[in-house]
Amino acid sequence: MSVAVARPPSRKIDFRYLHGQPRGPVCYLELGKPDAPPLVFLHGFGGDLLTWHYCLVGFVSRFRVIALDLPGHGRSTLDVGAGTLAEMVAWTGSALTALGIDGADLVGHSMGGKIAIAFALAHPGRVRSLQLIAPAGLGGPFDLPLLARFLDCATPETALDLASRLVGSASSALLGTLAKSLLTGADRGPRQAAFATLLGDATTIGSGIGEHGVPWDRIACPVQVIWGEEDTILPLPEPSRLSPGAPLTLLPGVGHLPQIESPGRVVPLLDRFLP
Amino acid sequence: MIERVVAELQRILADKGETHGPITAGSLLLDGELPIDSLDLATLVVALEEQTGREPFKAGFRMFTTVGELATLFDEAA
């Protein structure tokens, strides 16, 4: 006679939710050491917390690793309000507070990078270090119309076209998976409205922070910048827009998604820079 | 170690109700044939750390892309 024994679920890590937040639920992922310094990841426009790929596992031994789904993205609330940068900063601060995080090392990609910069400006005491991967907000060219066109007409063909623009020449193997992911993300009605609001508000992911660029002199924590040399969506801006003295690494053959296209180079860069 | 990695992967995929082909040392963990995402990858690494008591990334991140490479990192962390 056999006896069925209940097997514990293998998923030791799963999506978690903060309820009672001003705009609705916050979805996040937490792994690593609960008592270690917090390391927080903020993804880019159209992405979600899963876009960090190898970045998360690389830090589980030494950090309390948190990846957030920003409003309008992933499994977090679709309520983005007016989509302003100030709202995104307030939302991030509220989420971190609810997680019991007073200060953290921040890693932000693209729109998440812009939010991270603005968060560091608004709350300098809460950011131990700032690592920016192709961050928005520095000013300079940004191919927003390409993203808007895709949202207006999301088809397998336009998804593949956008995917080919997002990655560099060394990452053609990722095109199929990326296009599928883009199409899935754009295929939800309420999310489309959230994306449109975020795209429509230039202060969120369009123009630079501050009339004359980011006031880097007001950010006291260490800053590192990582950029793909072949990023045509958000190309590296002129040197005067970068944080003076901050290490800048340009990755050859890489486009706008360095953490996905080249994790073997990005994760060690992030790792070595952490305090 | 490779058997343990494969077994844990199979368990994760079974829990998700995913069907998949054979898992070999050369199987890509992400962006390949296996239907796993970065959350599954994190689950895999953490589960293996708990089972073995080894932390392959304690001294810093080392890149891996295949099942066999991950197994080697755990072997070397012994």
XYZ file of C-alpha atoms in Angstrom:
353
model
C 0.000 0.000 0.000
C 1.356 3.357 -0.935
C 0.795 6.502 1.015
C 0.732 9.847 -0.730
C 3.029 12.261 1.022
C 2.483 15.945 0.500
C 5.553 17.451 -1.095
C 6.553 20.926 -0.008
C 6.546 23.414 -2.876
C 9.931 23.899 -4.482
C 9.416 27.619 -4.935
C 11.256 29.038 -1.988
C 11.100 32.479 -3.519
C 7.905 33.937 -4.862
C 6.263 37.216 -5.669
C 5.329 39.107 -2.567
C 2.857 41.919 -2.157
C 2.578 45.003 -0.022
C -1.029 45.940 0.520
C -2.348 49.153 1.977
C -0.111 51.265 -0.232
C -1.525 54.553 -1.536
C -1.993 53.514 -5.179
C -2.590 49.823 -4.712
C -0.517 46.693 -4.297
C 3.228 46.709 -4.638
C 4.711 43.499 -6.006
C 8.284 42.710 -5.115
C 10.784 39.939 -4.907
C 12.941 39.445 -1.867
C 15.838 37.058 -1.531
C 19.211 36.862 0.118
C 20.060 37.604 3.734
C 17.243 39.346 5.657
C 19.672 41.087 8.020
C 22.178 42.159 5.361
C 22.288 45.625 3.735
C 19.388 46.127 1.315
C 20.163 46.160 -2.398
C 17.201 47.465 -4.382
C 16.610 47.064 -8.120
C 14.353 49.395 -10.157
C 13.561 48.180 -13.672
C 13.003 50.150 -16.858
C 9.914 51.211 -18.803
C 7.936 48.249 -20.111
C 9.937 45.777 -18.042
C 9.346 44.226 -14.645
C 11.279 42.714 -11.778
C 12.036 39.618 -13.822
C 14.153 41.601 -16.266
C 17.050 41.538 -13.803
C 17.903 38.003 -14.875
C 21.227 37.000 -13.359
C 21.618 40.206 -11.338
C 19.554 38.961 -8.418
C 21.217 35.601 -7.782
C 24.644 37.174 -7.832
C 24.018 39.006 -4.576
C 22.016 36.573 -2.463
C 24.990 35.629 -0.289
C 25.755 39.137 0.916
C 22.671 41.339 0.569
C 18.991 41.557 1.251
C 18.015 41.714 -2.403
C 14.774 43.489 -3.312
C 13.389 43.934 -6.818
C 10.279 46.069 -7.213
C 7.629 46.079 -9.914
C 7.145 49.787 -10.550
C 3.580 51.159 -10.919
C 1.988 50.139 -14.203
C 4.395 47.243 -14.529
C 4.543 43.561 -13.671
C 2.168 42.639 -10.888
C 2.078 45.987 -9.086
C -0.804 48.422 -9.267
C -1.703 49.788 -12.672
C -2.503 53.144 -11.100
C 0.359 55.413 -12.136
C -1.480 58.621 -11.242
C -0.311 61.389 -13.545
C 2.898 59.475 -14.119
C 5.137 62.221 -12.829
C 8.633 61.665 -11.551
C 7.654 63.096 -8.174
C 4.902 60.495 -7.884
C 7.284 57.691 -8.796
C 9.767 58.879 -6.175
C 7.060 59.101 -3.519
C 5.797 55.648 -4.469
C 9.297 54.185 -4.219
C 9.880 55.819 -0.853
C 6.596 54.519 0.486
C 7.342 50.990 -0.723
C 10.817 50.979 0.818
C 9.477 52.295 4.093
C 6.832 49.571 4.159
C 9.602 47.050 3.608
C 11.440 48.452 6.595
C 14.215 49.846 4.434
C 15.585 53.171 5.557
C 18.705 53.213 3.415
C 19.723 51.056 0.458
C 22.117 50.573 -2.388
C 20.109 51.318 -5.537
C 20.458 49.864 -9.012
C 18.256 51.388 -11.702
C 17.868 50.700 -15.384
C 16.571 53.302 -17.862
C 13.367 54.743 -16.315
C 14.291 52.990 -13.072
C 17.625 54.793 -13.237
C 15.897 58.123 -13.518
C 13.690 57.313 -10.553
C 16.770 56.213 -8.599
C 18.539 59.499 -9.344
C 15.495 61.534 -8.346
C 15.097 59.436 -5.210
C 18.715 60.116 -4.255
C 18.136 63.836 -4.790
C 14.979 63.827 -2.698
C 16.263 61.501 0.022
C 20.067 61.702 0.097
C 20.237 59.974 3.451
C 18.447 56.900 2.158
C 20.832 56.006 -0.677
C 24.192 54.399 0.080
C 25.237 54.024 -3.547
C 23.696 54.583 -6.958
C 24.360 52.299 -9.893
C 22.798 53.412 -13.144
C 22.394 51.233 -16.208
C 21.552 53.310 -19.300
C 19.603 55.709 -17.099
C 16.965 58.072 -18.421
C 16.861 61.560 -17.012
C 20.309 62.775 -17.989
C 18.999 64.629 -21.030
C 20.083 64.058 -24.599
C 18.404 61.990 -27.309
C 15.749 59.462 -26.353
C 13.755 57.586 -28.991
C 10.389 57.856 -27.265
C 8.420 57.857 -30.550
C 9.663 54.335 -31.228
C 8.126 53.121 -27.965
C 4.902 55.049 -28.595
C 4.563 53.600 -32.095
C 4.920 50.099 -30.715
C 2.245 50.664 -28.098
C -0.082 52.019 -30.779
C 0.433 49.014 -32.995
C 1.766 45.975 -31.170
C 2.115 43.087 -33.610
C 4.654 40.273 -33.848
C 6.377 42.270 -36.570
C 6.579 45.546 -34.645
C 7.637 43.653 -31.506
C 10.490 42.065 -33.392
C 11.444 45.433 -34.821
C 11.484 47.022 -31.364
C 13.433 44.085 -29.951
C 16.045 44.499 -32.652
C 16.379 48.157 -31.692
C 16.633 47.400 -27.991
C 19.596 45.053 -28.158
C 23.032 45.356 -29.666
C 24.681 43.392 -32.431
C 26.044 40.763 -30.062
C 22.603 39.838 -28.744
C 20.652 38.638 -31.769
C 20.016 35.317 -30.013
C 17.736 37.156 -27.579
C 15.454 38.640 -30.243
C 12.782 35.930 -30.282
C 12.351 35.774 -26.512
C 12.428 39.539 -26.176
C 9.879 40.141 -28.947
C 7.517 37.625 -27.367
C 7.892 39.316 -24.007
C 7.264 42.778 -25.497
C 4.133 41.583 -27.241
C 2.784 39.972 -24.093
C 3.400 43.113 -22.075
C 1.663 45.362 -24.601
C -1.366 43.140 -24.996
C -3.256 44.180 -21.903
C -5.781 46.984 -22.071
C -5.407 48.665 -18.674
C -1.631 48.354 -18.839
C -1.613 50.142 -22.178
C -3.244 53.130 -20.500
C -0.630 53.118 -17.745
C 2.193 52.923 -20.265
C 0.658 55.748 -22.286
C 0.450 57.926 -19.183
C 4.065 57.238 -18.298
C 5.212 57.827 -21.839
C 3.127 60.950 -22.135
C 4.681 62.558 -19.105
C 8.029 63.797 -20.230
C 9.084 64.375 -16.666
C 8.981 60.649 -16.021
C 11.048 59.196 -18.794
C 11.485 61.873 -21.415
C 13.504 64.938 -20.715
C 16.338 65.294 -18.286
C 16.135 65.899 -14.574
C 16.628 69.600 -14.027
C 16.800 72.312 -16.635
C 20.568 72.036 -16.895
C 20.834 68.330 -16.324
C 21.120 66.352 -13.131
C 22.499 68.440 -10.236
C 25.113 65.834 -9.452
C 26.706 68.034 -6.810
C 23.648 67.329 -4.651
C 24.252 63.578 -4.745
C 26.887 62.661 -2.218
C 26.826 58.874 -2.498
C 29.083 56.944 -4.902
C 27.690 56.748 -8.439
C 28.538 54.301 -11.209
C 27.252 54.360 -14.782
C 27.063 51.430 -17.202
C 25.973 51.865 -20.825
C 25.742 49.789 -23.986
C 27.877 51.194 -26.765
C 25.178 50.316 -29.306
C 22.253 51.791 -27.377
C 20.199 53.604 -30.016
C 17.053 54.010 -27.891
C 18.771 56.070 -25.221
C 22.316 56.713 -26.385
C 25.075 57.781 -24.043
C 24.682 61.553 -23.637
C 27.484 64.044 -23.911
C 30.068 63.837 -21.106
C 28.907 67.055 -19.453
C 25.624 65.353 -18.544
C 27.301 62.528 -16.647
C 28.195 62.551 -12.982
C 31.697 64.081 -12.747
C 34.208 61.533 -11.613
C 31.772 58.638 -11.610
C 33.136 55.496 -13.230
C 31.599 54.905 -16.646
C 31.769 51.551 -18.396
C 30.780 51.244 -22.039
C 29.951 47.741 -23.162
C 30.768 46.970 -26.815
C 28.152 45.113 -28.843
C 25.493 45.899 -26.229
C 22.303 47.922 -26.700
C 19.775 49.267 -24.210
C 19.488 46.130 -22.039
C 23.003 45.533 -20.655
C 21.860 43.454 -17.681
C 20.124 41.017 -20.031
C 22.536 41.199 -22.932
C 25.735 40.951 -20.975
C 25.175 39.789 -17.394
C 28.667 38.322 -17.246
C 30.069 41.835 -17.453
C 27.322 43.805 -15.720
C 26.935 41.774 -12.532
C 30.662 41.852 -11.635
C 30.679 45.615 -12.281
C 27.759 46.079 -9.902
C 29.339 43.715 -7.406
C 32.739 45.397 -7.286
C 31.201 48.828 -6.816
C 29.073 47.949 -3.820
C 30.348 49.190 -0.455
C 26.211 17.844 -8.390
C 24.814 17.909 -11.885
C 22.216 15.307 -10.946
C 21.109 17.491 -8.053
C 20.810 20.567 -10.293
C 18.793 18.634 -12.854
C 16.534 17.153 -10.162
C 15.841 20.562 -8.645
C 15.133 22.053 -12.055
C 12.732 19.232 -12.843
C 10.978 19.845 -9.565
C 10.612 23.566 -10.242
C 9.288 22.914 -13.733
C 6.890 20.247 -12.461
C 5.518 22.649 -9.868
C 4.853 25.139 -12.663
C 3.161 22.465 -14.742
C 5.647 23.012 -17.526
C 6.585 20.329 -19.999
C 10.119 20.261 -21.283
C 12.643 18.187 -23.157
C 15.682 16.493 -21.662
C 17.816 18.581 -19.323
C 21.508 18.121 -19.951
C 24.720 19.752 -18.785
C 24.587 21.928 -21.874
C 21.014 23.159 -21.354
C 20.791 26.947 -21.175
C 19.170 28.185 -17.980
C 17.731 31.407 -19.399
C 16.826 32.375 -22.951
C 17.062 28.783 -24.127
C 14.693 25.858 -24.487
C 13.849 25.545 -20.794
C 10.672 27.407 -19.750
C 12.193 29.121 -16.738
C 12.493 32.783 -15.839
C 14.782 34.704 -13.521
C 12.513 33.941 -10.556
C 12.897 30.219 -11.229
C 16.636 30.729 -11.561
C 16.776 32.453 -8.190
C 14.673 29.662 -6.693
C 17.057 27.095 -8.134
C 20.178 28.760 -6.761
C 18.707 29.361 -3.315
C 17.381 25.797 -3.109
C 20.786 24.410 -4.056
C 22.472 26.655 -1.483
C 20.154 25.353 1.201
C 20.649 21.736 0.198
C 24.420 21.883 -0.057
C 25.305 24.589 2.442
C 27.515 26.076 -0.260
C 27.439 29.674 -1.478
C 29.150 29.906 -4.866
C 28.746 33.688 -5.086
C 29.907 34.587 -1.616
C 33.230 35.896 -2.889
C 31.658 37.573 -5.893
C 29.553 36.733 -8.900
C 30.778 34.224 -11.459
C 28.855 33.962 -14.678
C 27.133 30.766 -15.694
C 24.686 30.081 -18.452
C 24.205 26.317 -18.517
C 23.142 23.614 -16.093
C 26.648 22.174 -16.169
C 28.316 25.509 -15.417
C 26.077 26.065 -12.409
C 26.866 22.570 -11.135
C 30.578 23.293 -11.497
C 30.258 26.507 -9.465
C 28.634 24.550 -6.635
C 31.277 21.833 -6.894
C 34.021 24.425 -6.646
C 32.365 26.093 -3.664
C 32.780 22.922 -1.603
